PDB file of C-alpha atoms in Angstrom:
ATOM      1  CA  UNK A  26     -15.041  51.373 -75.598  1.00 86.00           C
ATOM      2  CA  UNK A  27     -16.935  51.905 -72.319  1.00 92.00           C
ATOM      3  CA  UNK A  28     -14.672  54.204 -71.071  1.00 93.00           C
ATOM      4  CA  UNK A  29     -15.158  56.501 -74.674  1.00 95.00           C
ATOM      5  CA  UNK A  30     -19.182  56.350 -74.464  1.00 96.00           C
ATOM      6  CA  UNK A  31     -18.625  57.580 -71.099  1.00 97.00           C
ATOM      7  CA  UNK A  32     -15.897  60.133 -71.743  1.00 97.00           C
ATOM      8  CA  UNK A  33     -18.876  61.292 -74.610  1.00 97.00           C
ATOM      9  CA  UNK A  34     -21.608  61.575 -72.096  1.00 97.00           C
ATOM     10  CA  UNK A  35     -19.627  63.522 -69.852  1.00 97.00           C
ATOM     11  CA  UNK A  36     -18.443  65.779 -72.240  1.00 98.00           C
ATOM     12  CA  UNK A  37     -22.440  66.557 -73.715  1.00 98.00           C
ATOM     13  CA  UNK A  38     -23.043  67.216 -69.471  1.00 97.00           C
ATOM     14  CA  UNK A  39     -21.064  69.386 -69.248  1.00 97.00           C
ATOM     15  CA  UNK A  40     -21.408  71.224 -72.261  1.00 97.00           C
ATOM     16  CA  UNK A  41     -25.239  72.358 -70.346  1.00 96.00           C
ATOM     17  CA  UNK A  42     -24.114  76.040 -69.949  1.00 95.00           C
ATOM     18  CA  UNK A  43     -26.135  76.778 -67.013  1.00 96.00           C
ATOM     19  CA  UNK A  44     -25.308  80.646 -67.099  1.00 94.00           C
ATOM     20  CA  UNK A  45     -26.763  81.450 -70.886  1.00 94.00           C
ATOM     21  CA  UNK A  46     -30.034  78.503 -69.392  1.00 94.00           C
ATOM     22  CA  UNK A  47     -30.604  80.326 -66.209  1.00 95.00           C
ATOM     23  CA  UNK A  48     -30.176  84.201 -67.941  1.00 93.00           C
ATOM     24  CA  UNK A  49     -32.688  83.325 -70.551  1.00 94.00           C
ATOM     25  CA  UNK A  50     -35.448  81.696 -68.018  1.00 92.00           C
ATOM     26  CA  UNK A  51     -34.547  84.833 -66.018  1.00 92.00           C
ATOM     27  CA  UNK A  52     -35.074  86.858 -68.837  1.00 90.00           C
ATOM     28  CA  UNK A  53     -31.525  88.612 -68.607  1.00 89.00           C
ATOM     29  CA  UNK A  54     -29.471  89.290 -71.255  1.00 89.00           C
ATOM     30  CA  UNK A  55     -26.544  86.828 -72.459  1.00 90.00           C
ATOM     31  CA  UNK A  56     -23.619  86.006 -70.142  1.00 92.00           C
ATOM     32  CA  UNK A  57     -21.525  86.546 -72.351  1.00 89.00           C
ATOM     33  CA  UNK A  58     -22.193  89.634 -73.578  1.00 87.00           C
ATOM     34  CA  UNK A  59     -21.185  92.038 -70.591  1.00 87.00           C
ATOM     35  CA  UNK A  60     -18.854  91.833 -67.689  1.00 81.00           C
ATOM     36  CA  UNK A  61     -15.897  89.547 -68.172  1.00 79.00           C
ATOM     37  CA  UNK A  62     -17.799  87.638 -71.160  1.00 86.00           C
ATOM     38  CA  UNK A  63     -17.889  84.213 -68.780  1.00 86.00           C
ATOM     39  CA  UNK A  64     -20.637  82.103 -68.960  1.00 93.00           C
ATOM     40  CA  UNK A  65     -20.537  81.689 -64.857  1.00 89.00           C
ATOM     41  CA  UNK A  66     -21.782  82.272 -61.830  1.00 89.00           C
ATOM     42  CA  UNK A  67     -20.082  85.238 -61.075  1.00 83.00           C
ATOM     43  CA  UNK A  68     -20.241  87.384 -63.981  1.00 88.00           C
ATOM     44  CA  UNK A  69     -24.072  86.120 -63.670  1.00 91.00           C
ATOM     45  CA  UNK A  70     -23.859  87.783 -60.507  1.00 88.00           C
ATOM     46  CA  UNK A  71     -22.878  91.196 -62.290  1.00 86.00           C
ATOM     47  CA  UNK A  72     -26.084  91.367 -63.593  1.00 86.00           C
ATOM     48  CA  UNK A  73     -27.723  92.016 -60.294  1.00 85.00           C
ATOM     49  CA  UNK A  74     -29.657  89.093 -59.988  1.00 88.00           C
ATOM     50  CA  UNK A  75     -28.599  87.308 -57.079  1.00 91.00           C
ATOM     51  CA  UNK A  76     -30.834  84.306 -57.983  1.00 93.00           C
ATOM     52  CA  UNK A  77     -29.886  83.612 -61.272  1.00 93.00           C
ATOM     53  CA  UNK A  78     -26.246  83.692 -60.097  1.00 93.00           C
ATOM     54  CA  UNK A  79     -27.204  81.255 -57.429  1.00 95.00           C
ATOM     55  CA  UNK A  80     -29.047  78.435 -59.697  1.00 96.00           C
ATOM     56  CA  UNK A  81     -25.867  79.145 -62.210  1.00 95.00           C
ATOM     57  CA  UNK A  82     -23.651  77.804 -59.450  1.00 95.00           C
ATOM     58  CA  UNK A  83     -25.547  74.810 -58.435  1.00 96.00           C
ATOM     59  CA  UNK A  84     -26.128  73.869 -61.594  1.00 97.00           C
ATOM     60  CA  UNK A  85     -22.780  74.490 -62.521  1.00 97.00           C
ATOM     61  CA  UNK A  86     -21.490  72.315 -59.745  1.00 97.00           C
ATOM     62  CA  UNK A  87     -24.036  69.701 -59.894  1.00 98.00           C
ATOM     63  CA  UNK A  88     -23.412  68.248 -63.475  1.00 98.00           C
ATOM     64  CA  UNK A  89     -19.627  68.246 -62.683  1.00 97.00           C
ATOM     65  CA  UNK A  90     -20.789  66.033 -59.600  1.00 98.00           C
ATOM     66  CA  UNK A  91     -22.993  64.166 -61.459  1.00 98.00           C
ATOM     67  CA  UNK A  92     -20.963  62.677 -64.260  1.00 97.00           C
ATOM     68  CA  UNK A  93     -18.472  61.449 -61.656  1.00 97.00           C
ATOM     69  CA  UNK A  94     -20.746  60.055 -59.184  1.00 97.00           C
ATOM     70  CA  UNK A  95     -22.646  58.226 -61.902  1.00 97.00           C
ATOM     71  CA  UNK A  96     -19.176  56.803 -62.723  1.00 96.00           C
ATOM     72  CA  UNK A  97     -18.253  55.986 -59.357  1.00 95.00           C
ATOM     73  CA  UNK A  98     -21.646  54.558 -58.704  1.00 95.00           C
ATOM     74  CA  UNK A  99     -21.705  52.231 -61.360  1.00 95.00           C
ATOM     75  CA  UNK A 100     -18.060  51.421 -61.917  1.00 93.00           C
ATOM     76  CA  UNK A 101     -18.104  47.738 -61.283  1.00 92.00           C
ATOM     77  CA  UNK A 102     -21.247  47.129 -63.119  1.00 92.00           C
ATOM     78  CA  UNK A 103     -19.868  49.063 -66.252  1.00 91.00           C
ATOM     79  CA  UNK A 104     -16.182  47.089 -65.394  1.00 92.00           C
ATOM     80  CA  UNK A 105     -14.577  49.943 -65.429  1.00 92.00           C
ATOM     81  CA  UNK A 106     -11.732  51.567 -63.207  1.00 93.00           C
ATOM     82  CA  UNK A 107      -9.706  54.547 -61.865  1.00 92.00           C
ATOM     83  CA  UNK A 108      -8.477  55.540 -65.356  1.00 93.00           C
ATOM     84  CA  UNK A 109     -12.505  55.611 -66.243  1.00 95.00           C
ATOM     85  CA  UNK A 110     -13.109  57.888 -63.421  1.00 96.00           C
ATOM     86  CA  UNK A 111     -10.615  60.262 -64.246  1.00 96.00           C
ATOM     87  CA  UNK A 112     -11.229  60.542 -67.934  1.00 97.00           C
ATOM     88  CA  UNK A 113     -14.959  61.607 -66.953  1.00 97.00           C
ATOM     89  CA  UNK A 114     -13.446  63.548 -64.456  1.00 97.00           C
ATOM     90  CA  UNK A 115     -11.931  65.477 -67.390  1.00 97.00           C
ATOM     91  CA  UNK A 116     -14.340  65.464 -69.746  1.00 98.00           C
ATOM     92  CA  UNK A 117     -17.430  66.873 -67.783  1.00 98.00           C
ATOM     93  CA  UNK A 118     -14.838  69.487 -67.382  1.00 97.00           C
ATOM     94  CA  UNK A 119     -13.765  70.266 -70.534  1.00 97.00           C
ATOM     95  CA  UNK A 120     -17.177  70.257 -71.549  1.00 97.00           C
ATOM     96  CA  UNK A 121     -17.690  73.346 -69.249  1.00 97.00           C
ATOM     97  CA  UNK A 122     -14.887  75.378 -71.047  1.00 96.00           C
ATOM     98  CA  UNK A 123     -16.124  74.021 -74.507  1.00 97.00           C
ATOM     99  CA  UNK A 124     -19.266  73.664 -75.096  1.00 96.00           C
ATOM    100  CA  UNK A 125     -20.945  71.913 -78.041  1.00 96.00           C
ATOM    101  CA  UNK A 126     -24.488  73.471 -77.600  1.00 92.00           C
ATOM    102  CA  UNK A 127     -23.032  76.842 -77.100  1.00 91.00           C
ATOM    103  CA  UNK A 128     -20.448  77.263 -79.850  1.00 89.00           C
ATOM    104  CA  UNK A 129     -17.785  76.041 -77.543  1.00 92.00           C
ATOM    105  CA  UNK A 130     -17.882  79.280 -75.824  1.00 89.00           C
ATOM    106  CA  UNK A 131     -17.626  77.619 -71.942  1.00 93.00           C
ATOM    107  CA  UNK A 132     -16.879  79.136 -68.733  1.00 92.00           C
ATOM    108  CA  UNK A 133     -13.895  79.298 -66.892  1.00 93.00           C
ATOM    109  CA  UNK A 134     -14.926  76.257 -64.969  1.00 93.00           C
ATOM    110  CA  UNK A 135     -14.207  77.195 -61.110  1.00 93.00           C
ATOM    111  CA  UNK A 136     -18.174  75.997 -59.906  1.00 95.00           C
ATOM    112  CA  UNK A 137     -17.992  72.508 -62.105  1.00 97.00           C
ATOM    113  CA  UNK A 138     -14.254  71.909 -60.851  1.00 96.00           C
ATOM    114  CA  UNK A 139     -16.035  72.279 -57.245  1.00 96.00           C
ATOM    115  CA  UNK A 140     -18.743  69.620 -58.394  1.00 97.00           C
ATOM    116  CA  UNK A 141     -16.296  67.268 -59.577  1.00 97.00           C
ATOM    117  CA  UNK A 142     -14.009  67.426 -56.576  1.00 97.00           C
ATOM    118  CA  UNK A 143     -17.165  66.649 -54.292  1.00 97.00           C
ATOM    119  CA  UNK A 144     -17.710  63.821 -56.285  1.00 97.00           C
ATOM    120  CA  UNK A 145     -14.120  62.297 -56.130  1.00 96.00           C
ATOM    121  CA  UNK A 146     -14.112  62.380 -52.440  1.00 96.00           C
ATOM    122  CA  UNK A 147     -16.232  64.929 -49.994  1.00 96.00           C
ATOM    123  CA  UNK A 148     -13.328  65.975 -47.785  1.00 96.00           C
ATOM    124  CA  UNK A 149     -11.044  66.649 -50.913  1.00 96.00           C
ATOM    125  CA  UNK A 150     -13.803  68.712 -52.302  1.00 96.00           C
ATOM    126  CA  UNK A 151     -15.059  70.289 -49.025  1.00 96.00           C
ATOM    127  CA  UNK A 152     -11.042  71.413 -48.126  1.00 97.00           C
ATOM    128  CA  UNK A 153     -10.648  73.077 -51.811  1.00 96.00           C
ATOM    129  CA  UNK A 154     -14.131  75.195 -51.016  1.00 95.00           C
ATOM    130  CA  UNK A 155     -12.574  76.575 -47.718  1.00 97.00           C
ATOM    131  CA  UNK A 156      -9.974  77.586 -49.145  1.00 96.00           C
ATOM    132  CA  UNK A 157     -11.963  79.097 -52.295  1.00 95.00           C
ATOM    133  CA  UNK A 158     -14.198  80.956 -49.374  1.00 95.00           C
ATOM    134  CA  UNK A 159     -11.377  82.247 -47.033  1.00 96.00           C
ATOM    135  CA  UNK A 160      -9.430  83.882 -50.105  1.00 95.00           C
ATOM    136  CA  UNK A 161     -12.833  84.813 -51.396  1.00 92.00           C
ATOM    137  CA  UNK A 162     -13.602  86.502 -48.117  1.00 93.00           C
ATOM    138  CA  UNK A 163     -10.506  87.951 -47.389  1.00 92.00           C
ATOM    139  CA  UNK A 164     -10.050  89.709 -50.443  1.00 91.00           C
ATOM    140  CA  UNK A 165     -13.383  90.267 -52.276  1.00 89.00           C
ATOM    141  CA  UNK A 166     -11.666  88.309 -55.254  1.00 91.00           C
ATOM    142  CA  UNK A 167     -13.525  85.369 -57.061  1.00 87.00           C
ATOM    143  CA  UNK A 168     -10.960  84.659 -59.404  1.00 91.00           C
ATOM    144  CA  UNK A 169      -7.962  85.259 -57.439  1.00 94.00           C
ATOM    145  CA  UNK A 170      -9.644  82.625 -54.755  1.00 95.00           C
ATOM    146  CA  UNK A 171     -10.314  80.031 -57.921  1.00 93.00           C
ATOM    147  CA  UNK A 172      -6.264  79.932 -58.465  1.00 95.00           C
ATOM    148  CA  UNK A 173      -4.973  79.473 -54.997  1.00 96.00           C
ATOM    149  CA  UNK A 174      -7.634  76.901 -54.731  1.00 96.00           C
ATOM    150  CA  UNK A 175      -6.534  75.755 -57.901  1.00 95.00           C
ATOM    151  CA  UNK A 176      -3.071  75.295 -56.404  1.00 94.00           C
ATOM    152  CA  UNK A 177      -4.225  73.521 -53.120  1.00 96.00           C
ATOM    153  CA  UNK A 178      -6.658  71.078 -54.936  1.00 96.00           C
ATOM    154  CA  UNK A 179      -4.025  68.949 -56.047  1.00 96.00           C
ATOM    155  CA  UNK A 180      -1.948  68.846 -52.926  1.00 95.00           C
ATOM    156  CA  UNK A 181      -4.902  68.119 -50.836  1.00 96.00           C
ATOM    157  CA  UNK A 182      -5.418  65.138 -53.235  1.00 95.00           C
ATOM    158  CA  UNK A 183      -1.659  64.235 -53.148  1.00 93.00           C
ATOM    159  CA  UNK A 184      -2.227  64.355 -48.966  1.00 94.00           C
ATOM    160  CA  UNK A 185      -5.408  62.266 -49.088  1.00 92.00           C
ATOM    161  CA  UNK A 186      -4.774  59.373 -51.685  1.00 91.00           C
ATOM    162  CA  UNK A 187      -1.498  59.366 -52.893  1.00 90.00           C
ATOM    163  CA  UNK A 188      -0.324  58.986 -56.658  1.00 88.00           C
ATOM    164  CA  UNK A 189      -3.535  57.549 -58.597  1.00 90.00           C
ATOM    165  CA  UNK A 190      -5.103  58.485 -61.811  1.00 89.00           C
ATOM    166  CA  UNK A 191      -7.391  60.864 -60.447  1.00 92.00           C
ATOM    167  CA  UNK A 192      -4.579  62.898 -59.169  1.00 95.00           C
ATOM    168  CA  UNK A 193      -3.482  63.467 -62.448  1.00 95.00           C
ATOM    169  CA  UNK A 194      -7.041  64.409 -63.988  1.00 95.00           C
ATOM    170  CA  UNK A 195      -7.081  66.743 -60.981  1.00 96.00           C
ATOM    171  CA  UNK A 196      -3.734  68.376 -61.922  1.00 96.00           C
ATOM    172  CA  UNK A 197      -4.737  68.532 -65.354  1.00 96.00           C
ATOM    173  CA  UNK A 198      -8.204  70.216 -64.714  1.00 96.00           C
ATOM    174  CA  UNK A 199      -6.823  72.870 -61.827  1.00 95.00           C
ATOM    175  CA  UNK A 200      -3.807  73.331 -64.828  1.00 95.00           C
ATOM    176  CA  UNK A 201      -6.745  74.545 -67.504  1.00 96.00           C
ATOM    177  CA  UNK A 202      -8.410  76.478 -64.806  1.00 95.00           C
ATOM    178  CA  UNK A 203      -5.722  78.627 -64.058  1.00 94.00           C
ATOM    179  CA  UNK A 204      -4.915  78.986 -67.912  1.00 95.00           C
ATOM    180  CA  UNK A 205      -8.526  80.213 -68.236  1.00 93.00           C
ATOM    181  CA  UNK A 206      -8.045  82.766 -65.750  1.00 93.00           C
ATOM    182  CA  UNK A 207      -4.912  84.467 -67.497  1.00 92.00           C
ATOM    183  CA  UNK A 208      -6.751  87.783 -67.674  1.00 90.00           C
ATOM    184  CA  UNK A 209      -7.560  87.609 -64.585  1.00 90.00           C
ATOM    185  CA  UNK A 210      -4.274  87.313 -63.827  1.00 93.00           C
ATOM    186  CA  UNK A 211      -3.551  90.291 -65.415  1.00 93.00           C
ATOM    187  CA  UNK A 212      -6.286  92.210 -64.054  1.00 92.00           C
ATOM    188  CA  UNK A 213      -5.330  91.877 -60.608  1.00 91.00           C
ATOM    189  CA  UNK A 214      -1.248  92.291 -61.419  1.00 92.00           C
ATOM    190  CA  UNK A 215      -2.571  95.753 -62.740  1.00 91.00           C
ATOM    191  CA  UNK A 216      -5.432  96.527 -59.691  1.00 89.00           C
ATOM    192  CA  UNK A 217      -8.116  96.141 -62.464  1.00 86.00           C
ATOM    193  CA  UNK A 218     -10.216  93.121 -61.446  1.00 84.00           C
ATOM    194  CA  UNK A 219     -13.469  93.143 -60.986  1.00 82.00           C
ATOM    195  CA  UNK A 220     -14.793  92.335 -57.205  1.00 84.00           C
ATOM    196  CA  UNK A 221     -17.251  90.170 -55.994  1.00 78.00           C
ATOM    197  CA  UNK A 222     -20.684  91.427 -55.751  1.00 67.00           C
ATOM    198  CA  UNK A 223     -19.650  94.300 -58.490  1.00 70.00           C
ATOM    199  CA  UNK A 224     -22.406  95.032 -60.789  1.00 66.00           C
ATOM    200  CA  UNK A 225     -21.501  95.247 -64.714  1.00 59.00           C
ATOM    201  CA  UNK A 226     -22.695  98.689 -66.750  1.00 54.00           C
ATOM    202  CA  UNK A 227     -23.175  96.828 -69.321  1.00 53.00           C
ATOM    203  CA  UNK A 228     -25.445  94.008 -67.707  1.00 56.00           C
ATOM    204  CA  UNK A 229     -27.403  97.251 -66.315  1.00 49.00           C
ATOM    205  CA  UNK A 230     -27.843  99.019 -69.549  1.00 46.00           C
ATOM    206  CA  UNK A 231     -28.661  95.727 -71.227  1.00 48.00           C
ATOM    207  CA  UNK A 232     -31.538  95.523 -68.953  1.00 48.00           C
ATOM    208  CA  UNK A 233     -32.899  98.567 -68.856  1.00 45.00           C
ATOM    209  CA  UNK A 234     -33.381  98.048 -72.558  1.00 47.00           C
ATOM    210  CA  UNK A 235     -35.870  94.977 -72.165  1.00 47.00           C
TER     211      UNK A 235
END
């Protein structure tokens, strides 16, 4: 039962779509509405507001880190184990990509996969960021640097702990977040992919309009 309530409370964290918060305190127009359509960081980004994007991220990151740590933190008080930890793991991340308070309409999840990694161990979750920034910066490509990331994440895991029940909530989560990013796939199969730091038309004429 304890590991349920917490499975719920992780779920209702992450469901806090930081994107749609931060746009409307910004006073921009809906995620979601221009660009890619993803409530994240990046497409944030699009709308030329570099500070928006930024607080999108951390917050993004910080409730997947939260749920976890809480866990961690509390996981002999609550009696709990491993399996507990990776089923929040999981659910702060599904939360992301559906939403309750936003009509399940979540992002793609790269900046809350990032909080949750941190959380399960610093060096697992600092080795899956290099590798996010060195594609990233090689190639001008958020999403393409999100999948090879995606790839390594669960490795680096394998390498660091072995064969434990976070390693498969890890395998599950990178699994979704490359299934999220099939159009991106697409995208840069056909050269059409949107790069970093690329402004959206429609995130511009949106705001000229307010």
């Amino acid at each position: 039962m304890t590991t349920i309530l917490l499975a719920i409370a992780a779920y209702l964290i992450g469901s806090i779509s930081f994107a749609v918060v931060v746009s409307k305190v910004y006073g921009l127009s809906d995620p979601r509405t221009y660009g890619s359509g993803n409530p994240g960081a990046t497409n944030v980004l699009r709308s030329g507001n570099k500070g928006a994007a930024i607080w999108t991220l951390v917050g993004d990151a910080f409730k997947g880190w939260l749920a976890v740590w809480l866990t961690i933190r509390f996981a002999a008080q609550l009696g709990v184990g491993d399996g507990a930890i990776a089923v929040v793991a999981l659910a702060v991340f599904i939360g992301h990509l559906w939403p309750v308070f936003f009509r399940f309409e979540g992002g793609k999840g790269v900046a809350t996969a990032a909080g949750v990694l941190l959380a399960l161990d610093i060096w697992l979750g600092l080795a899956t960021l290099a590798t996010w920034l060195i594609v990233a910066y090689a190639f001008r490509y958020s999403s393409l640097a999100a999948l090879i990331a995606s790839v390594f994440a669960p490795f680096y895991y394998g390498l660091l702990f072995g064969v434990e029940p976070q390693l498969f909530a890890v395998l599950v989560m990178c699994g979704l977040l490359v299934w999220r990013h099939a159009k991106n796939i697409g995208n840069l199969m056909a050269g059409k992919e949107s790069r970093i730091g690329s402004k959206s038309k429609g995130a511009a004429a949106a705001a000229k309009k307010k």
